[in-house]
mmCIF file of C-alpha atoms in Angstrom:
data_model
loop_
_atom_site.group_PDB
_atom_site.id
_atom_site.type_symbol
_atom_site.label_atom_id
_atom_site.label_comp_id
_atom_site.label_asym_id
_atom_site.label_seq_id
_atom_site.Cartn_x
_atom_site.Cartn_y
_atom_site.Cartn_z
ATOM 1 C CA UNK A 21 -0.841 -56.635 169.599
ATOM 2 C CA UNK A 22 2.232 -57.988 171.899
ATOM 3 C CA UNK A 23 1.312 -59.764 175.067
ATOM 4 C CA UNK A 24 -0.305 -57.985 177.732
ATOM 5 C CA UNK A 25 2.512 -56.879 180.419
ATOM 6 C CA UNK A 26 0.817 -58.412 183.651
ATOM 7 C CA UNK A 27 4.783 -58.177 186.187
ATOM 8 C CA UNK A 28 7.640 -56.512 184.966
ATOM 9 C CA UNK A 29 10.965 -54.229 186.525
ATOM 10 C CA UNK A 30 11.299 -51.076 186.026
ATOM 11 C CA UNK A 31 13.334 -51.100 183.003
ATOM 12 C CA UNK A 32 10.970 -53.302 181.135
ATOM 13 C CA UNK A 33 8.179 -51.454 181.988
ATOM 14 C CA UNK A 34 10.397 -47.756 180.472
ATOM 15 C CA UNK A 35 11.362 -50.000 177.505
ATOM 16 C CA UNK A 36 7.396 -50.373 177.080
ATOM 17 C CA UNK A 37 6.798 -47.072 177.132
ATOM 18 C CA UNK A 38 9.834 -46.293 174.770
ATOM 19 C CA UNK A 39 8.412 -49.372 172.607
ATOM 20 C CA UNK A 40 4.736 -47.894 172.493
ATOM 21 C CA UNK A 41 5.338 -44.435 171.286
ATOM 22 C CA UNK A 42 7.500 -46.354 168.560
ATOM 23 C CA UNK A 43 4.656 -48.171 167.642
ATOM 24 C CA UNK A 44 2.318 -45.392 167.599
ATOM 25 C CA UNK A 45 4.365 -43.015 165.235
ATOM 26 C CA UNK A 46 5.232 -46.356 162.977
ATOM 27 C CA UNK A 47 2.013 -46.821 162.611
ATOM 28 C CA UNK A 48 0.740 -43.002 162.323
ATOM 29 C CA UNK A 49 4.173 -42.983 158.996
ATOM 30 C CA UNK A 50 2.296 -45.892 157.387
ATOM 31 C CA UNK A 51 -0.844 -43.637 156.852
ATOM 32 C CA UNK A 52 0.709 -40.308 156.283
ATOM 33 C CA UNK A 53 2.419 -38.464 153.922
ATOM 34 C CA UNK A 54 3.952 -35.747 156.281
ATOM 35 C CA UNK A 55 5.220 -38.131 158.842
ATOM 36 C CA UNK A 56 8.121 -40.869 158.304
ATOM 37 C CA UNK A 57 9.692 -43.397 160.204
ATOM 38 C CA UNK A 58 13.241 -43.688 160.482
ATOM 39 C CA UNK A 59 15.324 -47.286 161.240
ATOM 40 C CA UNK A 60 18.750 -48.239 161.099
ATOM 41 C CA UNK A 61 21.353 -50.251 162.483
ATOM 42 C CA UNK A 62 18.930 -49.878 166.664
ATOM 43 C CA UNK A 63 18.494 -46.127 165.778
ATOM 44 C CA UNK A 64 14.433 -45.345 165.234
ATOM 45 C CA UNK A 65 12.710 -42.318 165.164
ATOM 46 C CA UNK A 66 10.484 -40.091 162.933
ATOM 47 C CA UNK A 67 10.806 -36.546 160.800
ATOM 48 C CA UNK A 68 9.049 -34.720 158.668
ATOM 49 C CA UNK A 69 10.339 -31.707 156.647
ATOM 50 C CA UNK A 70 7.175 -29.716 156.133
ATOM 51 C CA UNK A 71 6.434 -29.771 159.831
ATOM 52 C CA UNK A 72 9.748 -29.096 161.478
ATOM 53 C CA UNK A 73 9.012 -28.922 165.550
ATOM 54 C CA UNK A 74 10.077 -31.338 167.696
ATOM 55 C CA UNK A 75 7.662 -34.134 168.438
ATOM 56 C CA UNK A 76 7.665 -35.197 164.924
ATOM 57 C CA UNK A 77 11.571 -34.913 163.968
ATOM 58 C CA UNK A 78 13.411 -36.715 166.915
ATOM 59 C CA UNK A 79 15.615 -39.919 167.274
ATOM 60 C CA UNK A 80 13.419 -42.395 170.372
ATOM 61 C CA UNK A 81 15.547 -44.896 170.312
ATOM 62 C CA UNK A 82 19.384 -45.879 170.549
ATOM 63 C CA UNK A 83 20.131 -49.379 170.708
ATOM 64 C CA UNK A 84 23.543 -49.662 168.526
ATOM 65 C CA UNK A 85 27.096 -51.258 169.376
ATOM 66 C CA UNK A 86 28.967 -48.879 171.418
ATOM 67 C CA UNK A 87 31.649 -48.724 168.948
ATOM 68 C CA UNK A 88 29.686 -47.670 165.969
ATOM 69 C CA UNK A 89 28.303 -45.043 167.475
ATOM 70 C CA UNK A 90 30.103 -42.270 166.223
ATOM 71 C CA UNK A 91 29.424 -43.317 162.267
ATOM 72 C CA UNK A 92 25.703 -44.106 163.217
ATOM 73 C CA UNK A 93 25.444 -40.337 165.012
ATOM 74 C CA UNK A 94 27.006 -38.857 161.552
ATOM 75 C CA UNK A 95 24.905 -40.664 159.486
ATOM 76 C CA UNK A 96 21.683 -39.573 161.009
ATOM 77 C CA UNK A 97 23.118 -35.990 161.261
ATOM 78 C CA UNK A 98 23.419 -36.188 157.193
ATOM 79 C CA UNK A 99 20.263 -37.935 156.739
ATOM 80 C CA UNK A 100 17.871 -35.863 158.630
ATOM 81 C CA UNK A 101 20.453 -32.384 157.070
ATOM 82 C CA UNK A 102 19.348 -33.570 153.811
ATOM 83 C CA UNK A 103 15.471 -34.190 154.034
ATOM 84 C CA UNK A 104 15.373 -30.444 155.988
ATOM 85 C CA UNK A 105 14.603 -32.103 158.843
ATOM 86 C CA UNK A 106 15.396 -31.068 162.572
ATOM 87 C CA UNK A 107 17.101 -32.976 164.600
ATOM 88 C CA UNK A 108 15.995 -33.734 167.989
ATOM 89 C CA UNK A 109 17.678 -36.829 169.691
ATOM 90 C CA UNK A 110 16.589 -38.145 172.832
ATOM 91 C CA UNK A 111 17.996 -39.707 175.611
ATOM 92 C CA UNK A 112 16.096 -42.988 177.483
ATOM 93 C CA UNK A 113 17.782 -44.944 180.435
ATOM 94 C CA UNK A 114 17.826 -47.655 178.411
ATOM 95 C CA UNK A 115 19.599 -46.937 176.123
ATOM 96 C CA UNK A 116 22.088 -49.437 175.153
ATOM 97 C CA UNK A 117 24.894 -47.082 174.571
ATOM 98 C CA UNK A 118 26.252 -46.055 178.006
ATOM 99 C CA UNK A 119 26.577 -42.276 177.432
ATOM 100 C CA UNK A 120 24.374 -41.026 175.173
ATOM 101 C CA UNK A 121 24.254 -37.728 176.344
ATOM 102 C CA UNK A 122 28.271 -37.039 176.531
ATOM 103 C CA UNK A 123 28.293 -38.717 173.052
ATOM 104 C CA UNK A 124 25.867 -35.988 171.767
ATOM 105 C CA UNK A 125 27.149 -33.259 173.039
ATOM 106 C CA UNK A 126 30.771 -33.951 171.700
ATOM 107 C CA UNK A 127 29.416 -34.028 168.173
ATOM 108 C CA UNK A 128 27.809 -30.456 168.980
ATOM 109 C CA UNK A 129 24.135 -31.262 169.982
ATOM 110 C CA UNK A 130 22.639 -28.873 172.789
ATOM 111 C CA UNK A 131 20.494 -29.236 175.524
ATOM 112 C CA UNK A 132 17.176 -28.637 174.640
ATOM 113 C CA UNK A 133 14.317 -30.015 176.746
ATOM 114 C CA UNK A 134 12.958 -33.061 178.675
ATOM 115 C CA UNK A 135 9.828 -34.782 179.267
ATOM 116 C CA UNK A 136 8.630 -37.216 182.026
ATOM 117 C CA UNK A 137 7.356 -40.682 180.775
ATOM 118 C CA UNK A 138 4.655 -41.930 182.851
ATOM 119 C CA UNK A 139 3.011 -45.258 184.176
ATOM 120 C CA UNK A 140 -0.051 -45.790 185.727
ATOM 121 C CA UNK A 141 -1.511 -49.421 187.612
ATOM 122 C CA UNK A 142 -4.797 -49.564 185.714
ATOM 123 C CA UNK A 143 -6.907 -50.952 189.015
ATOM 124 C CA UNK A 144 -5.707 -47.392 190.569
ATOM 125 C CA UNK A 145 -7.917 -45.443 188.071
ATOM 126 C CA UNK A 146 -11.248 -43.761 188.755
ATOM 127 C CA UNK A 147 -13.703 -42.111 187.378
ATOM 128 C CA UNK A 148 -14.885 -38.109 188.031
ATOM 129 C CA UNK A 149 -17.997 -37.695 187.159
ATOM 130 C CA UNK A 150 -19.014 -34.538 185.161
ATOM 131 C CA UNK A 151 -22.350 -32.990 184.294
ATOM 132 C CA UNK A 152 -23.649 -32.338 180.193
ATOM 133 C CA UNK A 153 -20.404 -34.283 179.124
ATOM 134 C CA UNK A 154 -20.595 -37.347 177.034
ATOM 135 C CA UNK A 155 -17.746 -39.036 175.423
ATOM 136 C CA UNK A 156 -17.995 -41.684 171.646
ATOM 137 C CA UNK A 157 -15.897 -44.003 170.529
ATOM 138 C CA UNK A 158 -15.016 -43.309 166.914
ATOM 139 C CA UNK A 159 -16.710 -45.601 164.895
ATOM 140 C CA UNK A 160 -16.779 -44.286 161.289
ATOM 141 C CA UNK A 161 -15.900 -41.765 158.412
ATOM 142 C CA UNK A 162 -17.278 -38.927 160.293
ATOM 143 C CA UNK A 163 -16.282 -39.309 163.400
ATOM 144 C CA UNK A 164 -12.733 -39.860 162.280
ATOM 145 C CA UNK A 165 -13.282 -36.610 160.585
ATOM 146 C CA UNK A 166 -14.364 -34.677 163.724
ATOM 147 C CA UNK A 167 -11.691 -36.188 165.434
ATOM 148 C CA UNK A 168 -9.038 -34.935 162.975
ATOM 149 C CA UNK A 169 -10.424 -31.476 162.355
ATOM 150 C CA UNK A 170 -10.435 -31.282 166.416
ATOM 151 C CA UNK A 171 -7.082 -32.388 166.673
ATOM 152 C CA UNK A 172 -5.794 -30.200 164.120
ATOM 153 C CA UNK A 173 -7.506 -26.960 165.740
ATOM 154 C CA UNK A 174 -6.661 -27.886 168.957
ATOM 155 C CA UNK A 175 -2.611 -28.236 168.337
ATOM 156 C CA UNK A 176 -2.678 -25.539 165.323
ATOM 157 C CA UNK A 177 -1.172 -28.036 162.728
ATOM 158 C CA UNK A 178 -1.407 -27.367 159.024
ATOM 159 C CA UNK A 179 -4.423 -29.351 157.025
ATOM 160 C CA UNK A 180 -1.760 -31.847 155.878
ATOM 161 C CA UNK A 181 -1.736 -32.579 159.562
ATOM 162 C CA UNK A 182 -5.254 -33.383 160.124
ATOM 163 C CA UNK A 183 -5.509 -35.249 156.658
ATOM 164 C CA UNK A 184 -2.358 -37.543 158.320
ATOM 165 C CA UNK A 185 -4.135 -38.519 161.209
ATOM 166 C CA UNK A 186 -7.669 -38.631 159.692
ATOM 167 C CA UNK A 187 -5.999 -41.286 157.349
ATOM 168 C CA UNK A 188 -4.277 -42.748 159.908
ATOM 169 C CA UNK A 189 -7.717 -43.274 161.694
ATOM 170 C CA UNK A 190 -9.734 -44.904 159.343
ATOM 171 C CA UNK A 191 -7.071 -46.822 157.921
ATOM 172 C CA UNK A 192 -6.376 -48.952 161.037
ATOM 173 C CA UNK A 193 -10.176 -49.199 161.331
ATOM 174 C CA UNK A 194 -12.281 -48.360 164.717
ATOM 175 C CA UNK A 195 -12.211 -51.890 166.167
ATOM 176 C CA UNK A 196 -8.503 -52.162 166.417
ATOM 177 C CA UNK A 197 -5.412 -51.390 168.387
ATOM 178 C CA UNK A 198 -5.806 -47.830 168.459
ATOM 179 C CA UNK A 199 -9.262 -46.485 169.396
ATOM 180 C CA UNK A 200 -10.007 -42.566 169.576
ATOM 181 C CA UNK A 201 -12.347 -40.766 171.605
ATOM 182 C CA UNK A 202 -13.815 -37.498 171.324
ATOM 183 C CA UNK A 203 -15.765 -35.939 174.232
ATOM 184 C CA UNK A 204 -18.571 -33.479 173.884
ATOM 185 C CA UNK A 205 -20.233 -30.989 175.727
ATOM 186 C CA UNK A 206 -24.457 -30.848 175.451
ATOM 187 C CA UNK A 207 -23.703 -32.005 171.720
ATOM 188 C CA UNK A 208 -20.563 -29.790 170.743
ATOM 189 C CA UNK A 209 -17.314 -31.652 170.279
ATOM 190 C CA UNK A 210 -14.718 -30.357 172.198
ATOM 191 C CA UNK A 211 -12.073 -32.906 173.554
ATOM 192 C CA UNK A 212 -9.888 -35.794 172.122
ATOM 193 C CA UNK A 213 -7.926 -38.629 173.069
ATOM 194 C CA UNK A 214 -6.533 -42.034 171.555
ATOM 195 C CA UNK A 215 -5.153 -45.375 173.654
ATOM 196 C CA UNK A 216 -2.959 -47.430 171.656
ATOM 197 C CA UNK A 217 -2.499 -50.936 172.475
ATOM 198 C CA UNK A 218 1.002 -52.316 171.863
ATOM 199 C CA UNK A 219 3.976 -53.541 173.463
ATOM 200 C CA UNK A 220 2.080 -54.859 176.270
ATOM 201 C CA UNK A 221 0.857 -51.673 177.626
ATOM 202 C CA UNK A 222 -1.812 -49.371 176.979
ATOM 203 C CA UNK A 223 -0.718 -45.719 175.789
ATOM 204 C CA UNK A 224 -2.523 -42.264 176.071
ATOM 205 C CA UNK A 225 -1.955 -40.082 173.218
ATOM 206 C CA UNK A 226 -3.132 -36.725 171.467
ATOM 207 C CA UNK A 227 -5.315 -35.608 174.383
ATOM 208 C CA UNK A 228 -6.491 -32.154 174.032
ATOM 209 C CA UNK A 229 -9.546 -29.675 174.731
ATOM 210 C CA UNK A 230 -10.141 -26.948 172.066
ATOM 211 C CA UNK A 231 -9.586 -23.676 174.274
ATOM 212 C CA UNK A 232 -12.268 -22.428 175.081
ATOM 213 C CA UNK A 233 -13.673 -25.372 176.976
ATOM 214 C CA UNK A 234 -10.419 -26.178 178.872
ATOM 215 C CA UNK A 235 -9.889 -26.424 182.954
ATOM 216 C CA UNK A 236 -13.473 -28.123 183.019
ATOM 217 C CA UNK A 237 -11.694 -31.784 183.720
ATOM 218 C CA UNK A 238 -12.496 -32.867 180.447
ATOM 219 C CA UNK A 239 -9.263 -34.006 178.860
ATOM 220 C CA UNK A 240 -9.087 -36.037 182.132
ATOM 221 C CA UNK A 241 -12.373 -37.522 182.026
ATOM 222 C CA UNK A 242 -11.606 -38.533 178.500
ATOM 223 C CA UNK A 243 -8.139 -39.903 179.393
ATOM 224 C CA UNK A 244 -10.004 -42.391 182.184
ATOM 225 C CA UNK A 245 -12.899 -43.461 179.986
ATOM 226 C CA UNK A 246 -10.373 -44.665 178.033
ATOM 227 C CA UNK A 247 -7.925 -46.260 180.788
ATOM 228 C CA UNK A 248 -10.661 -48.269 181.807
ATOM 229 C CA UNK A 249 -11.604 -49.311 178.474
ATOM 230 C CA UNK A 250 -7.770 -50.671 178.679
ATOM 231 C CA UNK A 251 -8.665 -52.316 181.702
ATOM 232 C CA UNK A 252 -11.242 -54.454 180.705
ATOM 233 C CA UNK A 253 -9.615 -55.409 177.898
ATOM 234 C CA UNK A 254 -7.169 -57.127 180.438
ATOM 235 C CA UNK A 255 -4.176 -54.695 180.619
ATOM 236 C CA UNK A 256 -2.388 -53.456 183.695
ATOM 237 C CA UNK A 257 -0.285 -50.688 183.012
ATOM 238 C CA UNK A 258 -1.399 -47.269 181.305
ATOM 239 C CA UNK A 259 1.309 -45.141 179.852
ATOM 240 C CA UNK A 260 1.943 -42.120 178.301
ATOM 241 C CA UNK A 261 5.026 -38.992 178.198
ATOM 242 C CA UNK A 262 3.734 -35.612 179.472
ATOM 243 C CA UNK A 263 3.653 -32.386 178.260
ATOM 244 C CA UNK A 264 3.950 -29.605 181.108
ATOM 245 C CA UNK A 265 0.576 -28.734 181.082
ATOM 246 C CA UNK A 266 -0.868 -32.056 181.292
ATOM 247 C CA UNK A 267 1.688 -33.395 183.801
ATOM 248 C CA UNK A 268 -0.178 -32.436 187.185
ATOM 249 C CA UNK A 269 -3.287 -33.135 186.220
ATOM 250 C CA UNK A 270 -1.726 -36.886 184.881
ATOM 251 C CA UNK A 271 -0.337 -36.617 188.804
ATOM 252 C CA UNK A 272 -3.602 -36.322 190.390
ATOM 253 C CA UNK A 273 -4.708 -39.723 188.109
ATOM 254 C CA UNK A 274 -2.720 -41.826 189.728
ATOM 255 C CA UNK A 275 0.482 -41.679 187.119
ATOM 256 C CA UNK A 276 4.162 -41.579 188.270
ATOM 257 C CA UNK A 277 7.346 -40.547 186.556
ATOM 258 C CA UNK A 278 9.120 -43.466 185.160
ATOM 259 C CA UNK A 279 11.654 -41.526 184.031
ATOM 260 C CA UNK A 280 12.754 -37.945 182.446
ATOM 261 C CA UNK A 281 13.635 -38.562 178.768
ATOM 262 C CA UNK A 282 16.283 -35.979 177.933
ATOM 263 C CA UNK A 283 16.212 -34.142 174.026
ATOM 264 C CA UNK A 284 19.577 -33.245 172.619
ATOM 265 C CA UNK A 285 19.487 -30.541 169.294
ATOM 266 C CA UNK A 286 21.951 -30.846 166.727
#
């Protein structure tokens, strides 16, 4: 684990973000067999063939001489066209290539979504208290399996999914920089979250409520719980990028938009 962030600009504080969900998916590729990490020459990011959508096939980060970019976009276009892999590359404000996104498009990537990264001051967060709901640290075997059959019903992944981030659970151990959660109702699991701690910051991933049990608060219950775990463990920032369903609810926490990270299809 990096230092803990305690004053930083703006930019350092989006790098963190950027840096964190690096982390998080390096990590997840060392335990996995569907998931891989890619790195070269300031270009990182993940893919995986067998499960082509977006959040798992995407360049994060850009950080190459300006000059080289054109033979570092064409050989990530060949590498990811030859593993099957979809492309997805992203666009940060920090990116240390000035126009990423004119760059893309003249070598015929599209437009195809965006996504707000988040930030929240960890002494802003609060608690909602919620009736016949109790949320457990994973702490073994088979709550890491819970937690990965959970995950992989709640975001309809394939078993080789769930097997990926079971492994990726137990492997890192439950007294570590990543911790999971899962929340359950009078006895029933139903919600999930994990905080990873890297880069100086604490980040909010895989947060989810199987269907049936959603719009009680739960996923935000769980999401606090563990942003004040993060707090007493000395950190002052929370981050996280939203999906559209979770970003109003992430509003009414406390978090604000860093900035929108851009995704460019080839």
């Amino acid at each position: 684990m990096s230092e803990i962030i305690k004053e930083a600009t703006v930019d350092e504080l989006i790098t963190a973000n950027q840096r964190n969900l690096l982390g998080f998916f390096y990590l997840t590729s060392q335990n996995a067999k569907e998931i891989n990490y890619y790195d070269d020459e300031g270009i990182e990011g993940i893919y995986s063939p067998n499960m082509p959508v977006n959040v798992i096939n995407r360049i994060i980060r850009t950080d190459t001489i300006e000059e080289n970019f054109d033979d570092v976009k064409e050989r990530v276009s060949q590498f990811y066209g030859k593993k099957g892999a979809p492309l997805f590359w992203e666009v940060w404000p920090t990116n240390s290539t000035s126009d990423v996104e004119m760059e893309l498009k003249n070598s015929g990537f599209s437009y195809s979504h965006e996504y707000p990264a988040m930030i929240i001051k960890l002494d802003q967060v609060k608690i909602k208290e919620l009736t016949n709901f109790e949320i457990k640290i994973v702490k073994n075997e088979y709550d890491a399996r819970t937690l990965a059959n959970l995950f992989q019903e709640i975001y309809q992944l394939p078993d080789a999914g769930g097997e990926d981030f079971y492994n990726t659970i137990v492997n890192s151990g439950y007294d570590s920089d990543l911790v999971s959660y899962i929340g359950y109702e009078e006895s029933e699991p139903v919600c999930i979250a994990t905080i990873y701690y890297h880069a100086g910051v604490a980040g909010i991933y895989n947060v989810g409520t199987k269907e049936k049990y959603c719009r009680k608060g739960y996923g935000r219950k769980i999401t606090e719980v563990a942003l004040l775990d993060a707090k007493k463990r000395g950190f002052e920032f929370g981050i996280l990028q939203s999906s559209d369903q979770g970003y109003k609810v992430y509003q009414r926490m406390g978090f604000e938009n860093q900035c929108m990270v851009q995704s460019y299809k080839k």
